[in-house]
Short mmCIF file of C-alpha atoms in Angstrom, two decimals:
data_model
loop_
_atom_site.label_atom_id
_atom_site.label_comp_id
_atom_site.label_asym_id
_atom_site.label_seq_id
_atom_site.Cartn_x
_atom_site.Cartn_y
_atom_site.Cartn_z
CA MET A 1 118.63 101.47 91.30
CA LYS A 2 121.99 101.67 92.77
CA LYS A 3 123.30 103.22 95.58
CA ASP A 4 126.15 105.05 93.17
CA ASP A 5 122.29 106.16 91.61
CA LEU A 6 121.80 107.67 95.31
CA ARG A 7 122.30 111.69 95.61
CA ILE A 8 120.70 113.43 99.06
CA VAL A 9 119.86 115.94 100.66
CA PHE A 10 120.25 115.90 104.13
CA MET A 11 118.80 118.28 106.94
CA GLY A 12 118.77 117.88 110.19
CA THR A 13 120.31 120.74 113.10
CA PRO A 14 121.05 119.47 116.63
CA GLU A 15 123.75 116.72 118.33
CA PHE A 16 121.36 114.54 117.14
CA ALA A 17 120.79 114.79 113.35
CA VAL A 18 124.71 114.64 113.55
CA GLU A 19 125.28 110.97 114.30
CA THR A 20 123.14 110.18 110.77
CA LEU A 21 124.67 112.39 108.82
CA LYS A 22 128.10 110.85 110.34
CA ARG A 23 126.81 107.96 109.69
CA LEU A 24 126.17 109.63 106.05
CA VAL A 25 129.17 110.10 104.90
CA GLU A 26 131.26 107.18 106.32
CA ASN A 27 129.42 104.80 104.65
CA GLN A 28 130.12 106.59 101.01
CA TYR A 29 126.23 107.63 100.37
CA ARG A 30 126.07 110.39 97.40
CA VAL A 31 125.82 113.34 99.87
CA VAL A 32 124.96 116.80 97.94
CA ALA A 33 123.72 119.25 100.25
CA VAL A 34 122.64 119.86 104.05
CA VAL A 35 119.87 122.18 104.94
CA THR A 36 119.78 123.37 108.32
CA GLN A 37 119.28 125.84 110.72
CA PRO A 38 121.03 129.91 110.03
CA ASP A 39 123.23 130.62 112.86
CA LYS A 40 122.84 131.66 115.54
CA PRO A 41 123.00 134.45 117.79
CA VAL A 42 125.38 133.83 121.27
CA GLY A 43 127.01 136.20 124.18
CA ARG A 44 125.81 138.93 125.82
CA HIS A 45 124.80 141.07 122.96
CA GLY A 46 124.08 138.11 120.61
CA SER A 47 127.75 139.93 117.91
CA VAL A 48 128.57 136.05 117.88
CA LEU A 49 126.67 133.96 115.48
CA GLN A 50 126.87 129.83 116.05
CA PRO A 51 126.60 127.40 113.11
CA SER A 52 124.78 124.84 114.35
CA PRO A 53 126.57 120.63 114.68
CA VAL A 54 125.29 119.73 111.39
CA LYS A 55 126.35 122.79 109.69
CA GLN A 56 130.02 121.69 111.76
CA TYR A 57 130.71 118.45 110.91
CA ALA A 58 129.26 119.52 106.90
CA VAL A 59 131.73 122.01 106.77
CA GLU A 60 134.37 120.18 108.66
CA ASN A 61 133.52 117.35 105.40
CA GLY A 62 133.82 119.79 102.82
CA LEU A 63 129.70 119.68 101.85
CA PRO A 64 127.31 122.18 101.25
CA VAL A 65 125.16 123.93 103.02
CA LEU A 66 122.19 126.10 102.88
CA GLN A 67 120.11 128.02 105.32
CA PRO A 68 116.90 129.43 104.53
CA GLU A 69 115.39 132.07 106.93
CA LYS A 70 111.87 130.20 105.14
CA MET A 71 111.58 127.25 104.01
CA LYS A 72 109.27 128.86 101.02
CA ASP A 73 112.11 131.54 99.70
CA PRO A 74 111.68 130.57 95.62
CA ALA A 75 115.44 131.84 95.73
CA PHE A 76 116.12 128.30 97.71
CA VAL A 77 113.67 126.39 97.07
CA GLU A 78 115.87 127.03 92.80
CA GLN A 79 118.98 126.73 95.42
CA LEU A 80 117.71 123.17 96.39
CA ARG A 81 116.47 122.39 92.75
CA ALA A 82 119.19 122.76 91.43
CA TYR A 83 121.75 119.93 93.15
CA ASP A 84 119.03 117.53 91.16
CA ALA A 85 118.98 114.82 94.38
CA ASN A 86 116.23 112.04 94.34
CA LEU A 87 116.02 111.84 97.46
CA GLN A 88 115.40 113.91 101.03
CA VAL A 89 117.04 112.95 104.67
CA VAL A 90 115.51 115.01 107.31
CA VAL A 91 116.23 114.68 111.01
CA ALA A 92 115.38 117.18 113.84
CA PHE A 93 114.86 119.74 110.71
CA ARG A 94 112.13 122.10 111.20
CA MET A 95 108.69 120.99 109.49
CA LEU A 96 108.78 121.80 105.30
CA PRO A 97 106.41 122.64 103.04
CA GLU A 98 105.06 120.38 100.21
CA VAL A 99 107.27 121.66 97.56
CA VAL A 100 109.77 120.56 99.43
CA TRP A 101 109.23 117.83 100.94
CA ALA A 102 107.63 116.58 97.18
CA MET A 103 110.62 117.98 95.76
CA PRO A 104 112.82 114.69 95.46
CA ARG A 105 111.44 111.80 92.53
CA TYR A 106 111.60 109.20 95.77
CA GLY A 107 110.71 111.17 98.26
CA THR A 108 111.20 112.51 101.43
CA PHE A 109 111.72 110.66 104.55
CA ASN A 110 112.03 111.67 108.32
CA VAL A 111 113.57 110.31 111.20
CA HIS A 112 111.82 110.59 113.80
CA ALA A 113 112.93 109.22 118.27
CA ALA A 114 109.06 107.57 118.55
CA LEU A 115 106.92 104.73 118.25
CA LEU A 116 105.11 106.81 115.11
CA PRO A 117 102.04 107.32 115.75
CA GLN A 118 103.15 107.45 119.52
CA TYR A 119 104.46 110.34 120.80
CA ARG A 120 104.46 113.16 117.07
CA GLY A 121 105.67 116.86 117.43
CA ALA A 122 109.20 118.57 119.06
CA ALA A 123 109.87 116.32 122.16
CA PRO A 124 109.57 112.99 121.44
CA ILE A 125 112.31 112.27 123.63
CA ASN A 126 110.83 113.74 126.27
CA TRP A 127 107.36 112.76 126.76
CA ALA A 128 108.18 109.20 126.63
CA VAL A 129 109.88 109.58 129.97
CA ILE A 130 107.83 111.37 131.43
CA ASN A 131 105.34 109.31 130.41
CA GLY A 132 107.08 105.77 132.70
CA GLU A 133 107.15 104.17 129.10
CA THR A 134 109.29 102.18 129.85
CA GLN A 135 110.26 101.45 125.99
CA THR A 136 110.16 104.01 122.73
CA GLY A 137 111.74 103.15 119.41
CA VAL A 138 113.02 105.48 116.09
CA THR A 139 110.71 105.75 113.43
CA THR A 140 111.45 105.93 109.00
CA PHE A 141 108.20 107.35 107.38
CA PHE A 142 107.69 110.07 104.13
CA LEU A 143 106.16 112.91 104.42
CA ASP A 144 103.42 113.94 103.55
CA HIS A 145 100.83 117.41 104.55
CA ASP A 146 100.64 116.50 107.80
CA ILE A 147 102.68 117.19 110.76
CA ASP A 148 104.23 113.06 111.76
CA THR A 149 101.83 111.04 109.70
CA GLY A 150 103.20 109.67 106.67
CA ARG A 151 103.52 106.14 106.18
CA ILE A 152 105.87 104.19 108.11
CA VAL A 153 109.25 102.50 106.43
CA GLU A 154 110.14 100.97 109.02
CA GLN A 155 110.24 100.86 112.51
CA ARG A 156 112.89 99.91 115.40
CA LYS A 157 112.23 99.86 118.91
CA PHE A 158 114.93 101.11 122.38
CA ASP A 159 113.66 100.44 125.47
CA ILE A 160 113.90 102.67 129.31
CA PRO A 161 115.52 101.35 131.96
CA ASP A 162 113.95 102.49 135.39
CA THR A 163 116.53 105.18 136.46
CA ALA A 164 117.09 106.37 132.70
CA ASP A 165 116.74 109.91 132.32
CA ALA A 166 116.73 111.89 128.96
CA GLU A 167 120.33 112.10 128.30
CA TYR A 168 120.03 108.42 128.62
CA VAL A 169 117.39 107.69 125.48
CA TYR A 170 118.10 110.46 123.60
CA GLU A 171 121.93 108.66 122.75
CA GLY A 172 120.38 105.30 122.14
CA LEU A 173 118.09 106.62 120.06
CA MET A 174 121.09 109.33 118.94
CA HIS A 175 122.83 106.03 117.00
CA LEU A 176 119.66 103.69 116.58
CA GLY A 177 118.57 106.69 114.39
CA ALA A 178 121.57 106.56 111.95
CA ASP A 179 121.09 102.48 111.80
CA ILE A 180 117.48 102.35 110.84
CA CYS A 181 118.08 105.78 108.19
CA LEU A 182 120.75 103.56 106.67
CA SER A 183 118.47 100.59 106.26
CA THR A 184 115.40 102.95 104.82
CA ILE A 185 117.61 104.25 102.38
CA ASP A 186 118.83 100.51 101.34
CA LYS A 187 115.49 98.98 100.81
CA ILE A 188 114.95 102.63 98.94
CA VAL A 189 117.01 101.56 96.59
CA ALA A 190 116.13 98.10 96.64
CA ALA A 191 113.05 98.92 95.20
CA ASP A 192 113.54 101.26 92.78
CA GLY A 193 112.40 104.02 95.56
CA HIS A 194 109.38 101.92 96.29
CA PRO A 195 109.69 101.02 99.57
CA ASP A 196 106.91 98.33 101.54
CA THR A 197 105.20 100.44 103.72
CA VAL A 198 102.24 101.03 106.45
CA SER A 199 99.34 103.35 107.10
CA GLN A 200 99.84 105.43 110.15
CA ASP A 201 96.07 105.44 110.50
CA ASP A 202 96.28 101.24 110.29
CA PHE A 203 99.73 100.93 112.94
CA VAL A 204 98.90 99.70 115.92
CA SER A 205 102.45 99.67 118.15
CA ALA A 206 102.18 96.23 119.77
CA SER A 207 103.67 98.50 122.84
CA ALA A 208 100.58 100.82 122.79
CA ASP A 209 97.68 101.47 125.30
CA THR A 210 94.43 100.84 123.92
CA SER A 211 90.34 101.60 125.29
CA ALA A 212 87.80 100.16 123.78
CA GLY A 213 89.62 98.96 120.59
CA GLN A 214 91.37 102.16 119.93
CA LEU A 215 94.61 103.47 119.88
CA VAL A 216 95.01 106.36 122.28
CA LEU A 217 97.83 108.71 121.44
CA LYS A 218 99.89 110.29 122.87
CA PRO A 219 101.28 114.06 121.98
CA ALA A 220 104.87 115.29 122.25
CA PRO A 221 104.13 119.01 121.72
CA LYS A 222 107.22 121.54 122.67
CA LEU A 223 109.16 122.18 125.71
CA PHE A 224 108.80 125.76 128.08
CA LYS A 225 108.89 127.35 131.16
CA GLU A 226 106.44 127.32 132.17
CA ASN A 227 105.22 122.94 131.27
CA CYS A 228 108.38 121.79 132.56
CA GLN A 229 107.30 122.81 135.82
CA ILE A 230 106.50 119.92 138.89
CA ASP A 231 103.81 119.68 139.93
CA TRP A 232 104.03 118.39 143.42
CA SER A 233 100.30 117.24 144.03
CA MET A 234 100.45 114.24 141.40
CA THR A 235 102.59 110.94 143.26
CA ALA A 236 106.68 110.40 143.77
CA LYS A 237 106.20 107.95 140.52
CA GLN A 238 105.00 111.26 138.71
CA VAL A 239 107.15 112.80 139.64
CA TYR A 240 109.83 110.75 139.38
CA ASP A 241 109.28 110.02 136.18
CA PHE A 242 109.36 114.02 135.01
CA VAL A 243 112.46 114.68 136.55
CA ARG A 244 114.05 112.74 134.60
CA GLY A 245 112.13 113.26 131.09
CA LEU A 246 113.51 116.76 131.77
CA SER A 247 117.35 115.73 132.50
CA PRO A 248 119.27 117.14 132.55
CA TYR A 249 117.42 119.49 129.88
CA PRO A 250 115.28 121.70 129.67
CA GLY A 251 115.32 121.08 133.74
CA ALA A 252 112.48 120.92 135.42
CA TRP A 253 111.82 123.17 137.82
CA THR A 254 110.07 123.77 141.52
CA SER A 255 109.84 127.11 143.04
CA LEU A 256 110.51 127.78 146.97
CA ALA A 257 109.19 129.56 149.31
CA GLU A 258 109.40 130.96 152.82
CA ALA A 259 106.59 130.82 155.04
CA HIS A 260 106.60 132.79 157.88
CA SER A 261 104.62 133.40 160.84
CA THR A 262 102.32 135.75 159.38
CA GLY A 263 101.79 132.95 157.04
CA ALA A 264 102.61 135.52 154.74
CA GLU A 265 105.29 133.72 152.45
CA GLY A 266 108.29 135.78 151.16
CA LYS A 267 110.44 135.65 147.66
CA ALA A 268 110.21 132.76 145.37
CA THR A 269 113.51 130.93 145.10
CA THR A 270 113.64 128.95 141.18
CA LEU A 271 115.28 125.79 141.99
CA LYS A 272 115.72 122.83 138.95
CA VAL A 273 115.85 118.66 139.33
CA TYR A 274 118.60 116.91 138.00
CA SER A 275 117.14 113.86 139.41
CA THR A 276 115.65 112.07 142.69
CA THR A 277 115.03 108.14 144.17
CA LYS A 278 111.86 106.96 145.50
CA THR A 279 111.46 106.40 148.97
CA GLY A 280 108.74 104.54 149.34
CA THR A 281 108.15 106.33 152.67
CA PRO A 282 104.60 108.15 153.02
CA THR A 283 103.66 111.24 153.93
CA ASP A 284 102.16 110.79 156.98
CA GLY A 285 99.23 113.46 155.87
CA ARG A 286 101.74 116.38 155.03
CA LYS A 287 100.30 118.84 152.54
CA PRO A 288 102.69 118.02 149.09
CA GLY A 289 105.39 120.79 147.98
CA THR A 290 106.10 120.28 152.20
CA ILE A 291 110.37 120.18 153.04
CA VAL A 292 111.08 117.08 155.34
CA ALA A 293 115.91 117.52 155.09
CA ASP A 294 118.66 116.36 158.04
CA ARG A 295 121.52 117.17 156.75
CA LYS A 296 122.18 114.59 153.83
CA ARG A 297 118.90 113.57 153.26
CA LEU A 298 116.53 116.57 152.09
CA CYS A 299 112.65 115.33 150.81
CA ILE A 300 109.75 117.01 149.02
CA ALA A 301 105.88 115.32 150.18
CA CYS A 302 104.27 113.97 147.03
CA ALA A 303 100.13 113.40 147.27
CA ASP A 304 101.83 110.05 148.11
CA GLN A 305 104.95 109.71 148.96
CA MET A 306 108.52 111.58 149.68
CA LEU A 307 110.55 111.80 147.13
CA GLN A 308 114.51 112.23 147.81
CA ILE A 309 115.93 115.23 145.42
CA ASP A 310 119.43 113.81 144.73
CA SER A 311 120.81 116.81 142.63
CA LEU A 312 119.73 120.36 141.62
CA GLN A 313 120.85 123.54 140.94
CA MET A 314 119.63 126.72 142.49
CA ALA A 315 119.08 129.92 140.33
CA GLY A 316 122.54 131.94 139.79
CA LYS A 317 124.90 128.71 141.01
CA LYS A 318 126.10 125.66 139.27
CA ARG A 319 124.44 122.03 139.82
CA MET A 320 124.97 120.66 143.43
CA ASP A 321 124.19 116.78 145.29
CA ALA A 322 121.35 118.01 147.82
CA GLN A 323 123.63 117.66 150.12
CA ALA A 324 126.02 120.65 148.86
CA PHE A 325 122.55 122.52 148.85
CA LEU A 326 121.24 121.89 152.32
CA ASN A 327 125.21 123.10 153.25
CA GLY A 328 124.49 126.29 152.19
CA MET A 329 120.54 125.39 153.93
CA LYS A 330 120.35 126.05 157.17
CA ASP A 331 116.26 126.92 157.27
CA ILE A 332 115.53 124.47 154.74
CA GLU A 333 112.66 123.83 156.65
CA ASN A 334 111.27 126.97 156.27
CA TYR A 335 110.23 126.14 153.02
CA SER A 336 107.66 124.92 150.35
CA ALA A 337 108.35 123.13 147.35
CA GLN A 338 105.93 124.87 145.52
#
């Protein structure tokens, strides 16, 4: 098989997927169609429809776009089949039914932003940083019946500095994902659709944790408001990693509650935290969530040490540094973080 024989359907939605689609187009791979999510209602009344970043790029470059509500819709399946693709590439898209992923002669492969089998799930970048990993990467694998479990074609590693947040890793893996996608396609072409692969059951990442000889798998579940709340009873390092793993989006948050002299708590205010600094300063017995501040520094007690808050945002306000926040919160030490 030659490169010119390939007919590729690309599937993706967010900005992360655009870089890979762009590289396919720029390197003259034949992308016969693009599948992405339906336009999303935005605005106060939802009266404006916002196309996905992938759709915007596809339209700008004259690529046919399909936007099915349901992937099993017979009309969509027949429309997809009519493009006669022999390979499908998936980057940051939804789960596909077998009737779709099994359609092309050479199968469907996914570009996943983690070193599988670690961090299977919807938010692998965030959870790798939250868990304090020093290394992650990207994996290409052929889709099968279960989520993120197919046979691995290729992996590439990416270092995570201790100061990096999720945005830094996102940018790095976005470009690395485009690289590995092209490399994977070249392997598929060279092997006439049957490149060497490795089963995830047998695959052990060199950086994986082990216990009693078994691989300890770390999941990457979808992020909701509930699992983005800061737990100040964790260590300062754990909170530090939690904050940067959710920065800038969706953002780690906490509640500030005022303690009255009666001991009753006042109305809580939601506060998003975007960046922190480890101080190494002991809490001296302060309860987790206790706030200590002066004119320039804002610190909150964790389980073992004080953590300095550098960048934050109050509900309904713009993001600001700690000093600007303290200028408007003269009585901050009357509050606690929960």
